[in-house]
Coordinates of C-alpha atoms in Angstrom, one line a residue:
Chain A
M1 CA -46.4 -9.7 4.9
A2 CA -44.9 -6.1 4.6
R3 CA -43.3 -6.1 7.8
T4 CA -41.4 -9.5 6.7
L5 CA -40.7 -8.0 3.4
L6 CA -39.5 -4.7 5.6
R7 CA -37.4 -7.0 7.8
Q8 CA -35.8 -9.1 4.9
S9 CA -35.0 -6.0 2.8
A10 CA -32.9 -4.5 5.7
G11 CA -29.7 -5.9 4.1
R12 CA -27.4 -5.2 7.2
Q13 CA -30.1 -6.8 9.8
H14 CA -30.8 -9.8 7.3
H15 CA -29.7 -12.9 9.2
A16 CA -27.0 -15.0 7.3
G17 CA -28.3 -18.3 5.8
P18 CA -26.4 -22.0 5.8
L19 CA -25.2 -20.5 2.2
T20 CA -23.8 -17.5 3.2
Y21 CA -21.1 -19.3 5.9
V22 CA -20.7 -21.7 3.5
L23 CA -19.3 -19.5 0.9
L24 CA -17.6 -17.2 3.8
G25 CA -16.0 -20.4 5.2
V26 CA -14.8 -21.1 1.4
A27 CA -13.2 -17.6 1.5
A28 CA -11.4 -17.9 5.0
L29 CA -10.2 -21.3 3.6
F30 CA -8.9 -19.7 0.6
S31 CA -7.4 -16.8 2.5
L32 CA -5.7 -19.0 5.6
F33 CA -4.8 -22.2 3.8
P34 CA -1.6 -20.7 2.1
L35 CA -0.6 -19.3 5.4
Y36 CA -1.1 -22.4 7.1
W37 CA 0.7 -24.5 4.6
N38 CA 3.7 -22.2 5.1
L39 CA 3.8 -23.5 8.5
V40 CA 3.7 -26.9 7.3
A41 CA 6.5 -26.7 4.8
A42 CA 8.7 -25.0 7.5
S43 CA 8.3 -28.1 9.6
H44 CA 9.5 -30.2 7.0
S45 CA 12.8 -31.1 5.5
G46 CA 13.6 -29.6 2.3
E47 CA 13.8 -33.1 0.6
R48 CA 10.4 -33.8 1.9
V49 CA 8.7 -30.5 0.9
V50 CA 9.7 -31.0 -2.9
E51 CA 8.4 -34.6 -2.5
A52 CA 5.1 -35.5 -4.5
P53 CA 2.3 -35.0 -3.1
A54 CA 3.5 -32.1 -0.8
P55 CA 3.2 -32.5 2.6
L56 CA -0.4 -31.6 4.3
L57 CA 0.3 -31.9 7.8
P58 CA 3.2 -30.1 10.2
G59 CA 6.4 -32.3 10.3
P60 CA 9.1 -32.5 13.3
R61 CA 11.7 -30.0 11.8
L62 CA 10.2 -26.8 12.7
F63 CA 13.0 -25.6 15.4
D64 CA 16.0 -27.0 13.1
N65 CA 14.8 -24.9 10.0
L66 CA 14.4 -21.9 12.4
S67 CA 17.6 -21.9 14.0
F68 CA 19.3 -22.6 10.4
A69 CA 17.5 -19.8 8.8
W70 CA 18.4 -17.8 11.9
N71 CA 22.1 -18.7 11.8
Q72 CA 23.2 -19.8 8.6
V73 CA 21.3 -17.4 6.2
D74 CA 20.9 -14.7 9.0
M75 CA 17.0 -14.0 8.8
G76 CA 17.7 -12.5 12.4
E77 CA 19.6 -9.6 11.0
A78 CA 17.2 -9.1 8.2
L79 CA 14.5 -9.1 11.1
V80 CA 16.0 -6.2 13.1
N81 CA 16.8 -4.3 10.1
T82 CA 13.2 -4.6 8.9
T83 CA 11.9 -3.5 12.3
V84 CA 14.0 -0.6 12.5
V85 CA 13.0 0.4 8.7
A86 CA 9.3 0.0 9.4
S87 CA 9.3 1.8 12.9
L88 CA 11.1 4.7 11.5
V89 CA 8.9 4.9 8.3
A90 CA 6.0 4.8 10.4
L91 CA 7.0 7.2 13.2
S92 CA 8.0 9.8 10.7
T93 CA 5.0 9.3 8.3
V94 CA 2.6 9.5 11.5
L95 CA 4.2 12.7 12.7
F96 CA 4.6 14.8 9.2
A97 CA 1.3 13.3 8.0
T98 CA -0.5 14.9 10.9
L99 CA 1.2 18.0 10.7
A100 CA 0.3 18.6 7.2
G101 CA -3.0 17.0 7.7
F102 CA -4.0 19.5 10.4
A103 CA -2.7 22.3 8.0
F104 CA -4.9 21.3 5.1
A105 CA -7.9 20.3 7.3
K106 CA -7.8 23.4 9.7
L107 CA -5.5 26.0 8.6
R108 CA -6.0 28.7 6.0
F109 CA -3.0 29.7 4.0
K110 CA -2.6 30.6 -0.1
G111 CA -2.6 27.9 -2.3
R112 CA -3.9 25.4 0.1
G113 CA -6.4 23.8 -2.3
A114 CA -3.9 23.5 -4.9
L115 CA -1.4 21.9 -2.7
L116 CA -3.9 19.5 -1.6
T117 CA -4.7 18.4 -5.0
L118 CA -1.1 18.0 -5.7
V119 CA -0.7 15.9 -2.8
V120 CA -3.6 13.3 -4.2
A121 CA -2.3 13.6 -7.5
T122 CA 1.4 12.4 -6.5
M123 CA -0.3 9.1 -5.1
T124 CA -0.7 8.0 -8.7
V125 CA 3.1 8.1 -9.6
P126 CA 4.5 4.6 -9.8
P127 CA 7.8 4.6 -7.7
Q128 CA 9.2 3.0 -11.2
L129 CA 9.8 6.5 -12.5
S130 CA 12.2 7.4 -9.8
V131 CA 14.2 4.2 -9.1
I132 CA 16.9 5.0 -11.8
P133 CA 17.7 8.4 -10.8
L134 CA 17.1 7.5 -7.1
Y135 CA 19.8 4.3 -7.6
R136 CA 22.2 6.8 -9.2
I137 CA 21.6 9.2 -6.0
I138 CA 22.6 6.7 -3.4
T139 CA 25.5 5.1 -5.7
D140 CA 27.2 8.6 -5.5
L141 CA 26.6 8.9 -1.8
G142 CA 27.9 5.6 -1.2
W143 CA 24.5 4.4 0.3
V144 CA 23.6 0.9 -1.6
D145 CA 23.2 -1.3 1.3
Q146 CA 22.6 1.4 3.8
L147 CA 19.3 1.3 5.5
Q148 CA 18.9 5.1 5.4
S149 CA 18.2 4.7 1.3
V150 CA 15.0 2.9 2.2
V151 CA 13.9 5.2 4.9
L152 CA 14.5 8.6 3.7
P153 CA 12.4 8.4 0.4
S154 CA 9.4 7.2 2.7
L155 CA 9.6 9.9 5.5
V156 CA 6.1 10.7 4.6
A157 CA 3.5 9.7 2.0
A158 CA 0.7 11.3 0.3
F159 CA -1.6 8.5 1.4
G160 CA -0.9 9.4 5.2
V161 CA -1.5 13.3 4.8
F162 CA -4.8 12.5 3.0
F163 CA -5.8 10.2 5.5
M164 CA -5.1 12.5 8.3
R165 CA -6.5 15.3 6.8
Q166 CA -10.0 13.6 6.2
Y167 CA -10.1 12.7 9.8
L168 CA -9.3 16.1 11.3
V169 CA -12.0 17.7 8.9
E170 CA -14.6 16.2 11.2
A171 CA -12.9 15.3 14.3
L172 CA -11.2 18.6 15.2
P173 CA -13.7 21.3 16.1
V174 CA -12.0 24.5 14.4
E175 CA -13.7 26.5 17.8
L176 CA -10.9 24.4 19.9
V177 CA -8.1 25.5 17.6
E178 CA -9.4 29.2 17.8
A179 CA -9.7 28.7 21.6
A180 CA -6.1 27.9 22.0
R181 CA -4.9 30.6 19.9
M182 CA -7.2 33.3 22.0
D183 CA -5.2 31.7 25.1
G184 CA -2.1 32.9 23.1
A185 CA -0.8 29.2 22.3
H186 CA 1.3 29.2 19.3
S187 CA 1.0 26.5 16.6
L188 CA 3.4 24.0 18.0
R189 CA 1.6 24.1 21.4
I190 CA -1.5 23.9 19.6
V191 CA -0.3 20.8 17.9
W192 CA 0.9 19.3 20.9
H193 CA -2.0 19.9 23.4
V194 CA -4.8 19.9 21.1
V195 CA -4.4 18.2 17.5
F196 CA -2.4 15.4 18.9
P197 CA -4.8 14.3 21.7
V198 CA -7.9 14.4 19.1
A199 CA -5.9 12.8 16.2
R200 CA -4.5 9.9 18.5
P201 CA -6.6 7.0 17.2
A202 CA -6.2 8.1 13.2
M203 CA -2.4 8.2 14.2
A204 CA -2.1 4.9 15.6
V205 CA -4.2 3.3 12.7
L206 CA -2.1 5.2 10.3
G207 CA 1.0 3.9 11.9
M208 CA 0.0 0.5 11.7
L209 CA -0.9 0.8 8.2
V210 CA 2.1 2.4 7.4
F211 CA 4.2 -0.3 9.4
V212 CA 2.5 -3.0 7.4
Q213 CA 3.2 -1.2 4.0
A214 CA 7.0 -0.5 5.0
W215 CA 7.4 -4.2 6.4
N216 CA 6.1 -5.7 3.1
D217 CA 7.8 -3.2 0.7
F218 CA 9.7 -4.7 -2.2
F219 CA 10.6 -2.9 -5.1
W220 CA 13.1 0.1 -4.1
P221 CA 14.5 -2.0 -1.3
F222 CA 15.1 -4.9 -3.6
I223 CA 17.0 -2.3 -5.9
A224 CA 18.7 -0.3 -2.8
L225 CA 19.7 -3.0 -0.8
T226 CA 21.2 -6.5 -1.5
P227 CA 20.7 -10.0 0.3
D228 CA 24.4 -10.3 1.2
G229 CA 24.7 -6.5 2.5
S230 CA 22.0 -5.4 5.6
P231 CA 18.6 -6.5 3.6
T232 CA 15.1 -6.6 4.9
L233 CA 13.1 -9.5 5.1
Q234 CA 11.9 -9.2 1.8
V235 CA 15.0 -8.6 0.2
A236 CA 16.4 -11.5 2.1
L237 CA 13.9 -13.6 0.8
A238 CA 14.1 -12.6 -2.9
G239 CA 17.8 -13.6 -2.3
L240 CA 16.7 -17.0 -0.8
G241 CA 14.1 -17.6 -3.5
A242 CA 16.4 -16.9 -6.5
G243 CA 19.0 -19.5 -4.7
N244 CA 21.5 -17.2 -3.5
H245 CA 22.4 -19.3 -0.5
T246 CA 20.5 -22.3 -0.6
V247 CA 17.9 -24.3 -2.4
D248 CA 16.5 -25.8 0.6
Q249 CA 12.7 -24.8 0.1
A250 CA 12.0 -25.8 3.7
V251 CA 14.7 -23.1 4.6
V252 CA 13.1 -20.5 1.9
L253 CA 9.7 -21.2 3.5
T254 CA 11.0 -20.7 7.0
G255 CA 12.3 -17.4 5.7
A256 CA 8.8 -16.5 4.6
L257 CA 7.2 -17.4 7.9
I258 CA 9.6 -15.5 9.8
S259 CA 8.6 -12.6 7.6
T260 CA 4.8 -13.1 8.1
V261 CA 4.4 -14.3 11.6
P262 CA 5.2 -11.0 13.1
L263 CA 2.5 -8.9 11.1
L264 CA 0.2 -12.0 11.7
L265 CA 0.5 -11.5 15.3
V266 CA -0.1 -7.6 14.9
F267 CA -3.2 -8.4 12.9
A268 CA -4.5 -11.0 15.4
V269 CA -4.1 -8.3 18.3
L270 CA -5.3 -5.4 16.5
G271 CA -7.4 -7.0 13.8
K272 CA -10.3 -5.1 14.5
H273 CA -8.9 -1.7 14.4
I274 CA -7.1 -2.4 11.2
V275 CA -9.9 -3.5 9.6
G276 CA -11.8 -0.2 10.7
G277 CA -8.7 1.9 9.7
I278 CA -8.6 0.4 6.1
T279 CA -12.2 1.1 5.6
A280 CA -12.1 4.5 7.2
G281 CA -9.4 5.6 4.8
A282 CA -11.1 4.2 1.7
V283 CA -14.6 5.3 2.1
K284 CA -14.1 8.8 2.7
S285 CA -11.6 9.3 -0.6
Chain B
M1 CA 8.0 31.9 21.7
A2 CA 4.9 33.9 22.4
T3 CA 4.7 31.6 25.8
S4 CA 8.2 32.7 26.9
V5 CA 7.3 36.6 26.4
R6 CA 4.1 36.2 28.6
A7 CA 6.1 34.0 31.3
R8 CA 8.3 36.7 31.6
N9 CA 5.9 39.4 32.0
G10 CA 3.8 37.3 34.3
G11 CA 6.9 36.9 36.3
S12 CA 7.5 40.4 36.9
S13 CA 4.7 40.9 38.6
S14 CA 4.8 37.5 40.8
P15 CA 5.6 38.1 44.4
D16 CA 9.1 36.2 44.8
A17 CA 10.3 37.9 41.6
P18 CA 13.7 40.2 42.0
P19 CA 12.2 43.7 43.2
S20 CA 11.9 45.8 39.8
P21 CA 10.4 49.0 38.9
T22 CA 7.0 48.6 37.5
P23 CA 7.4 48.0 33.9
R24 CA 6.9 51.3 32.0
P25 CA 3.8 51.8 29.6
D26 CA 5.9 51.9 26.4
A27 CA 8.0 48.9 27.3
A28 CA 4.6 47.1 27.7
R29 CA 3.3 48.3 24.5
S30 CA 6.3 47.3 22.5
G31 CA 6.4 43.8 23.5
S32 CA 2.8 43.2 23.0
A33 CA 3.8 44.7 19.5
R34 CA 6.4 41.8 19.2
R35 CA 3.9 39.3 20.6
A36 CA 1.2 40.3 17.9
R37 CA 4.0 40.3 15.3
L38 CA 5.2 37.0 16.3
Y39 CA 1.4 35.9 16.4
R40 CA 0.8 36.9 12.9
W41 CA 3.8 35.5 11.4
D42 CA 3.2 32.1 13.4
L43 CA -0.3 32.3 11.8
K44 CA 1.0 32.6 8.4
A45 CA 4.2 30.8 8.1
T46 CA 3.4 27.5 10.5
P47 CA 1.0 26.3 7.7
Y48 CA 3.6 25.9 5.0
L49 CA 6.1 24.6 7.8
F50 CA 3.3 21.7 8.3
V51 CA 3.3 21.0 4.9
A52 CA 6.8 21.5 4.0
P53 CA 8.2 17.6 5.1
F54 CA 5.8 15.9 2.6
F55 CA 7.0 18.5 -0.4
L56 CA 10.3 18.3 0.7
T57 CA 10.3 14.8 0.4
F58 CA 8.4 14.5 -2.6
A59 CA 10.4 17.0 -4.5
A60 CA 13.4 15.3 -3.6
F61 CA 12.6 11.6 -4.1
G62 CA 9.4 11.7 -6.3
L63 CA 9.4 15.0 -8.5
F64 CA 13.2 15.3 -9.3
P65 CA 13.9 11.7 -10.1
L66 CA 10.4 11.6 -12.4
L67 CA 11.9 14.6 -14.5
Y68 CA 15.4 13.3 -14.2
T69 CA 14.2 9.9 -15.6
G70 CA 12.4 11.8 -18.5
W71 CA 15.5 13.3 -19.3
L72 CA 17.6 10.2 -19.1
S73 CA 15.0 8.7 -21.7
L74 CA 16.1 11.0 -23.9
N75 CA 19.8 9.9 -23.8
R76 CA 22.1 6.7 -24.0
V77 CA 23.3 6.0 -20.7
E78 CA 25.2 3.3 -19.3
L79 CA 25.3 2.4 -15.3
G80 CA 27.8 4.8 -14.1
G81 CA 28.7 6.3 -17.0
D82 CA 27.9 9.8 -18.7
P83 CA 24.4 10.4 -20.7
R84 CA 24.6 11.0 -24.3
W85 CA 21.7 12.8 -25.9
K86 CA 19.8 10.4 -28.3
G87 CA 16.5 12.2 -28.8
L88 CA 13.2 10.0 -29.1
E89 CA 15.5 7.0 -30.2
N90 CA 15.0 5.3 -26.7
Y91 CA 11.3 5.4 -27.3
T92 CA 11.5 4.3 -31.0
D93 CA 13.4 1.3 -30.3
L94 CA 10.8 0.5 -28.0
A95 CA 8.2 0.9 -30.5
T96 CA 10.2 -1.8 -32.5
S97 CA 11.5 -4.1 -29.9
E98 CA 9.2 -7.5 -29.6
F99 CA 10.4 -7.5 -25.9
F100 CA 8.6 -4.7 -25.2
W101 CA 5.3 -5.4 -27.0
N102 CA 5.3 -8.6 -25.4
A103 CA 5.8 -7.1 -21.9
L104 CA 3.3 -4.6 -22.5
A105 CA 0.8 -7.2 -23.5
N106 CA 1.6 -9.5 -20.6
T107 CA 1.3 -6.3 -18.0
F108 CA -2.3 -6.2 -19.8
T109 CA -3.4 -9.5 -19.6
I110 CA -2.0 -10.3 -15.9
G111 CA -3.5 -7.1 -14.9
L112 CA -7.0 -8.1 -16.1
I113 CA -6.9 -11.5 -15.2
S114 CA -6.0 -10.4 -11.8
T115 CA -8.1 -7.3 -11.2
V116 CA -11.4 -8.3 -12.8
P117 CA -12.2 -11.4 -10.5
Q118 CA -10.4 -10.1 -7.7
L119 CA -12.8 -6.9 -7.4
L120 CA -15.8 -9.2 -8.3
M121 CA -14.9 -11.6 -5.7
A122 CA -14.3 -8.8 -3.1
L123 CA -18.0 -7.3 -4.2
G124 CA -19.6 -10.9 -3.4
L125 CA -17.6 -11.1 -0.3
A126 CA -18.4 -7.9 1.1
H127 CA -22.3 -8.8 0.2
L128 CA -21.8 -11.7 2.4
L129 CA -19.9 -9.8 5.2
N130 CA -22.6 -7.3 5.1
Y131 CA -25.4 -10.1 6.5
R132 CA -25.7 -10.3 10.3
L133 CA -23.5 -13.0 11.3
R134 CA -22.0 -15.0 14.0
G135 CA -18.3 -14.8 14.0
R136 CA -18.1 -11.5 12.0
G137 CA -14.9 -10.6 13.3
F138 CA -13.1 -13.6 12.6
F139 CA -14.2 -13.7 8.7
R140 CA -13.3 -10.0 8.3
V141 CA -9.8 -10.5 10.0
A142 CA -9.4 -14.0 8.0
V143 CA -10.1 -12.8 4.6
L144 CA -7.5 -9.9 5.8
A145 CA -4.7 -12.0 6.5
P146 CA -3.4 -12.2 3.1
Y147 CA -2.9 -8.4 3.2
A148 CA -0.3 -9.1 5.8
T149 CA 2.0 -11.4 3.9
S150 CA 4.3 -9.5 1.7
I151 CA 4.9 -10.0 -1.7
A152 CA 7.6 -12.2 -1.5
A153 CA 6.5 -14.5 1.2
A154 CA 3.3 -14.9 -0.7
T155 CA 4.8 -15.8 -4.0
L156 CA 7.4 -18.3 -2.6
V157 CA 4.5 -20.0 -0.7
F158 CA 2.5 -20.2 -3.9
A159 CA 5.3 -20.9 -6.3
Q160 CA 5.5 -24.2 -4.2
L161 CA 1.9 -24.6 -4.3
F162 CA 1.7 -24.3 -7.9
N163 CA 4.9 -26.6 -8.6
T164 CA 4.2 -28.8 -11.9
D165 CA 6.3 -31.9 -10.2
Y166 CA 5.1 -32.0 -6.4
G167 CA 2.7 -28.9 -5.8
L168 CA -0.7 -29.3 -4.3
I169 CA -3.0 -27.9 -6.8
N170 CA -1.7 -30.5 -9.2
S171 CA -2.2 -33.0 -6.5
A172 CA -5.5 -31.5 -6.3
L173 CA -6.1 -31.7 -9.8
G174 CA -5.1 -35.3 -9.9
W175 CA -7.3 -36.2 -7.2
V176 CA -10.5 -34.8 -9.4
G177 CA -9.2 -36.6 -12.5
F178 CA -7.3 -33.8 -14.1
D179 CA -4.0 -34.1 -15.9
P180 CA -1.2 -32.1 -14.2
V181 CA -0.9 -28.6 -15.5
D182 CA 2.6 -26.9 -16.4
W183 CA 2.0 -23.7 -14.2
E184 CA 5.5 -22.6 -15.2
A185 CA 6.5 -22.8 -18.5
S186 CA 3.1 -22.6 -20.3
K187 CA 2.0 -19.0 -20.9
W188 CA -1.5 -19.0 -19.6
P189 CA -1.1 -21.1 -16.6
A190 CA 1.9 -19.1 -15.5
Q191 CA 0.0 -15.9 -16.0
I192 CA -2.9 -17.5 -14.3
A193 CA -1.0 -18.5 -11.1
I194 CA 0.8 -15.0 -10.9
S195 CA -2.7 -13.6 -11.1
T196 CA -3.7 -16.1 -8.2
I197 CA -1.2 -14.6 -5.9
V198 CA -2.5 -11.0 -6.6
I199 CA -6.0 -11.9 -6.2
W200 CA -5.1 -13.8 -2.8
R201 CA -3.3 -10.7 -1.5
W202 CA -6.0 -8.0 -2.6
T203 CA -9.3 -10.0 -2.3
G204 CA -10.1 -9.1 1.4
Y205 CA -8.5 -5.9 1.8
N206 CA -11.1 -4.7 -1.4
A207 CA -13.9 -6.6 0.1
L208 CA -13.4 -4.5 3.5
I209 CA -13.3 -1.3 1.5
Y210 CA -16.7 -2.5 -0.1
L211 CA -18.1 -3.5 3.0
A212 CA -17.8 0.0 4.5
A213 CA -19.3 1.5 1.5
M214 CA -22.2 -0.7 1.7
Q215 CA -22.9 0.2 5.3
A216 CA -23.1 3.8 4.6
V217 CA -25.9 3.1 1.9
P218 CA -29.3 4.7 3.4
Q219 CA -31.6 1.5 4.5
D220 CA -34.6 3.0 3.3
L221 CA -33.7 2.6 -0.2
Y222 CA -33.7 -1.2 0.4
E223 CA -36.9 -0.8 2.1
A224 CA -38.4 1.0 -0.8
A225 CA -37.0 -1.6 -3.5
A226 CA -38.4 -4.2 -1.1
L227 CA -41.8 -2.9 -1.4
D228 CA -41.4 -2.4 -5.2
G229 CA -41.3 -6.4 -5.0
A230 CA -37.2 -6.4 -6.0
S231 CA -35.4 -9.5 -5.0
R232 CA -32.4 -9.5 -2.6
W233 CA -30.3 -9.9 -6.1
R234 CA -32.1 -7.3 -7.8
Q235 CA -31.8 -4.9 -4.9
F236 CA -27.8 -5.7 -4.9
L237 CA -27.6 -4.6 -8.4
S238 CA -30.1 -1.9 -8.5
V239 CA -29.3 -0.4 -5.2
T240 CA -25.9 -1.6 -3.6
I241 CA -23.9 -1.4 -7.0
P242 CA -25.0 2.0 -8.1
S243 CA -24.9 3.1 -4.3
I244 CA -21.2 2.5 -3.8
R245 CA -19.9 3.4 -7.6
P246 CA -17.7 5.9 -6.3
T247 CA -15.9 3.4 -4.3
I248 CA -15.8 1.2 -7.0
L249 CA -14.0 3.4 -9.2
F250 CA -11.7 4.0 -6.2
T251 CA -10.6 0.4 -6.3
V252 CA -10.7 0.1 -10.1
I253 CA -7.8 3.0 -10.1
V254 CA -5.8 1.7 -7.1
S255 CA -5.8 -1.9 -8.9
T256 CA -5.0 -0.4 -11.9
I257 CA -2.2 1.1 -10.7
G258 CA -1.1 -1.6 -8.7
A259 CA -1.3 -3.9 -11.9
T260 CA 0.9 -1.8 -14.0
Q261 CA 3.6 -1.8 -11.6
L262 CA 3.5 -5.6 -11.0
F263 CA 7.0 -6.8 -10.3
G264 CA 8.0 -8.7 -7.2
E265 CA 5.1 -11.9 -8.0
P266 CA 6.2 -12.7 -11.2
M267 CA 10.1 -11.9 -10.4
L268 CA 10.0 -14.5 -7.6
Y269 CA 7.6 -16.7 -9.4
G270 CA 10.1 -17.4 -11.9
G271 CA 13.1 -18.2 -9.6
S272 CA 16.1 -18.1 -11.4
V273 CA 14.9 -17.0 -14.7
G274 CA 12.3 -14.6 -12.8
I275 CA 14.0 -11.2 -14.4
S276 CA 13.4 -12.3 -17.9
G277 CA 9.6 -13.3 -17.0
G278 CA 10.3 -16.9 -17.4
S279 CA 12.3 -18.9 -19.6
G280 CA 10.3 -17.7 -23.0
N281 CA 9.4 -14.0 -21.5
Q282 CA 5.8 -15.3 -21.1
F283 CA 5.2 -13.4 -17.8
Q284 CA 7.4 -10.4 -18.2
T285 CA 5.9 -7.4 -17.5
L286 CA 7.4 -3.9 -18.3
S287 CA 8.4 -3.5 -14.7
L288 CA 10.4 -6.5 -15.2
L289 CA 11.6 -5.3 -18.4
M290 CA 12.8 -2.0 -17.3
Y291 CA 14.5 -3.7 -14.2
E292 CA 16.4 -5.9 -16.8
K293 CA 17.0 -3.1 -19.1
G294 CA 18.4 -1.1 -16.3
W295 CA 20.3 -3.2 -14.2
V296 CA 21.2 -6.4 -15.9
T297 CA 21.9 -4.8 -19.6
G298 CA 22.9 -1.6 -18.0
A299 CA 20.7 0.6 -20.5
L300 CA 19.5 2.9 -18.1
G301 CA 18.2 5.5 -20.9
Q302 CA 16.2 2.4 -22.2
A303 CA 14.9 1.7 -18.9
S304 CA 14.0 5.1 -18.3
A305 CA 11.8 4.9 -21.5
I306 CA 10.1 2.1 -20.3
A307 CA 9.0 3.9 -17.0
W308 CA 7.8 7.1 -19.1
V309 CA 5.6 4.6 -20.9
M310 CA 4.0 3.1 -17.7
L311 CA 3.3 6.7 -16.7
L312 CA 2.0 7.4 -20.0
L313 CA 0.0 4.4 -19.9
L314 CA -1.5 5.2 -16.4
L315 CA -2.6 8.7 -17.6
L316 CA -4.3 7.4 -20.3
V317 CA -6.2 4.7 -18.0
G318 CA -7.0 7.3 -15.7
G319 CA -8.3 9.4 -18.7
V320 CA -10.6 6.8 -19.7
Q321 CA -11.8 6.2 -16.5
S322 CA -12.7 9.5 -15.7
L323 CA -14.6 10.1 -19.1
V324 CA -16.6 6.7 -18.4
A325 CA -17.3 8.0 -14.7
R326 CA -18.5 11.5 -16.2
S327 CA -20.6 9.8 -19.3
Q328 CA -22.4 7.6 -16.4
R329 CA -23.1 10.4 -14.2
K330 CA -24.5 12.2 -17.0
K331 CA -26.8 9.3 -17.9
L332 CA -27.8 9.1 -14.2
G333 CA -28.4 12.7 -14.2
G334 CA -30.4 12.8 -17.4

């Protein structure tokens, strides 16, 4: 009796009953259905999508819609822009966040604690508080519709610094750093030969998270870029949705599909690592 | 630098180096002094160099604009024009503007109906995912899939699903015998629809955060509770929830910050009347009002005041939350 109780009590070891699978099935359906329906809508004509009741099964026009979205409304250019922006933001965030994270985790310097608190505090400042001056700055510099106006403010993020610090506090033995110093290695050498190899798993996870975030970012890109200039996918989609170019809902949703599928592929391939990264970043904070 | 010094010193004694006199002792001493100086400089300065990119970026694109927005909020500024001092007038104007109070109320209600169900569902979902499961990986990735979707893509899809005339949600309601709901023009249905988008995108993400916290709860707590005769539901309430309270607080704060800034979902959901938050401003949030003031009306001073009100709101919410957290800790400690 006691033994069965014990076995039941261990939440993690407990086997799921049928009800659990039913509920999880409902949750998975809730999560996946809109994505499935996006594909359905992108494979019908614009007239069919807005006909009651809306279609539930894929239609024949996926490739027509794709080529229209690609050629007529230039989702292709938006895709390239988004890839460039998200890659640059991810690369620079990972690099700078690792350097700062290493300093906060393992180097001693005056004001370390206060500066780290400041890093965390900046996470709560909403972007709305800076967009008006930023907009004036990029207008003065002639940077409206230039991708650097989206990349530069995102070169490094507080979340990334904090994430790398949390990882390196535990993952990097301070003896390793000191031994390298004894051998006469200067800081950049230590970063290259000691910190980067140790931090690589966390750098990969952070890179993915930041890439996803930059890919999907909306508020500031929507202000800094226009659908008719060189938009990111999200800005282009906003233009489509507001009926700038077309009110063909099938094309709008084909655009949405183009913006979603690359990330879904990343998730399908690296899903486990991303899940691990999200949970690692959150629990320690 | 230090290595190049070392390499030069090493090179002088290597066999294929050009013949050179043995280095004089004082030269060696000055070399090593330089090395020590470099070493000390390296030790002192590099930490600051390493954290500099973050603080420079933040100063240029975060702090300076933040303060400048505060200054603008005390002025009358048109797009492209020069500021003129107005004192607190922008703020008193807000206090008497029904649009401001409407946007504030909408931000609050949409925030509430998107955050509360989302976190409760995430808790339940995490509990389910914590069982020993077949296809665990599939379920985890499936509930996280919406996180891969952008605000724009998700909103455009849901705007179709919620369409009053042909959307699948009204069709489904019709199949079970309900009248179609006006998900656009009616206030509460529109706010619920917008909240659904937020809930859809973030529930799985929060569930995974909770799951990780739950897996860190020591097993013997459950064993002790089970020996005391606690049911699984009781264990969930009395062991799991208190153990992951810091994580819950973390998600509440993050969701509150997100809810205060809600912009893309209501804007794109509203289509051509998105910026005003629907034909009767029924889902205009503070961010939308700020954008409308700043970029449609061109009143940047007013827009700046709204931005600063948002910051004050967040500080207020943060203060209340930390008070609640402290009183709870005291209760537990006492």
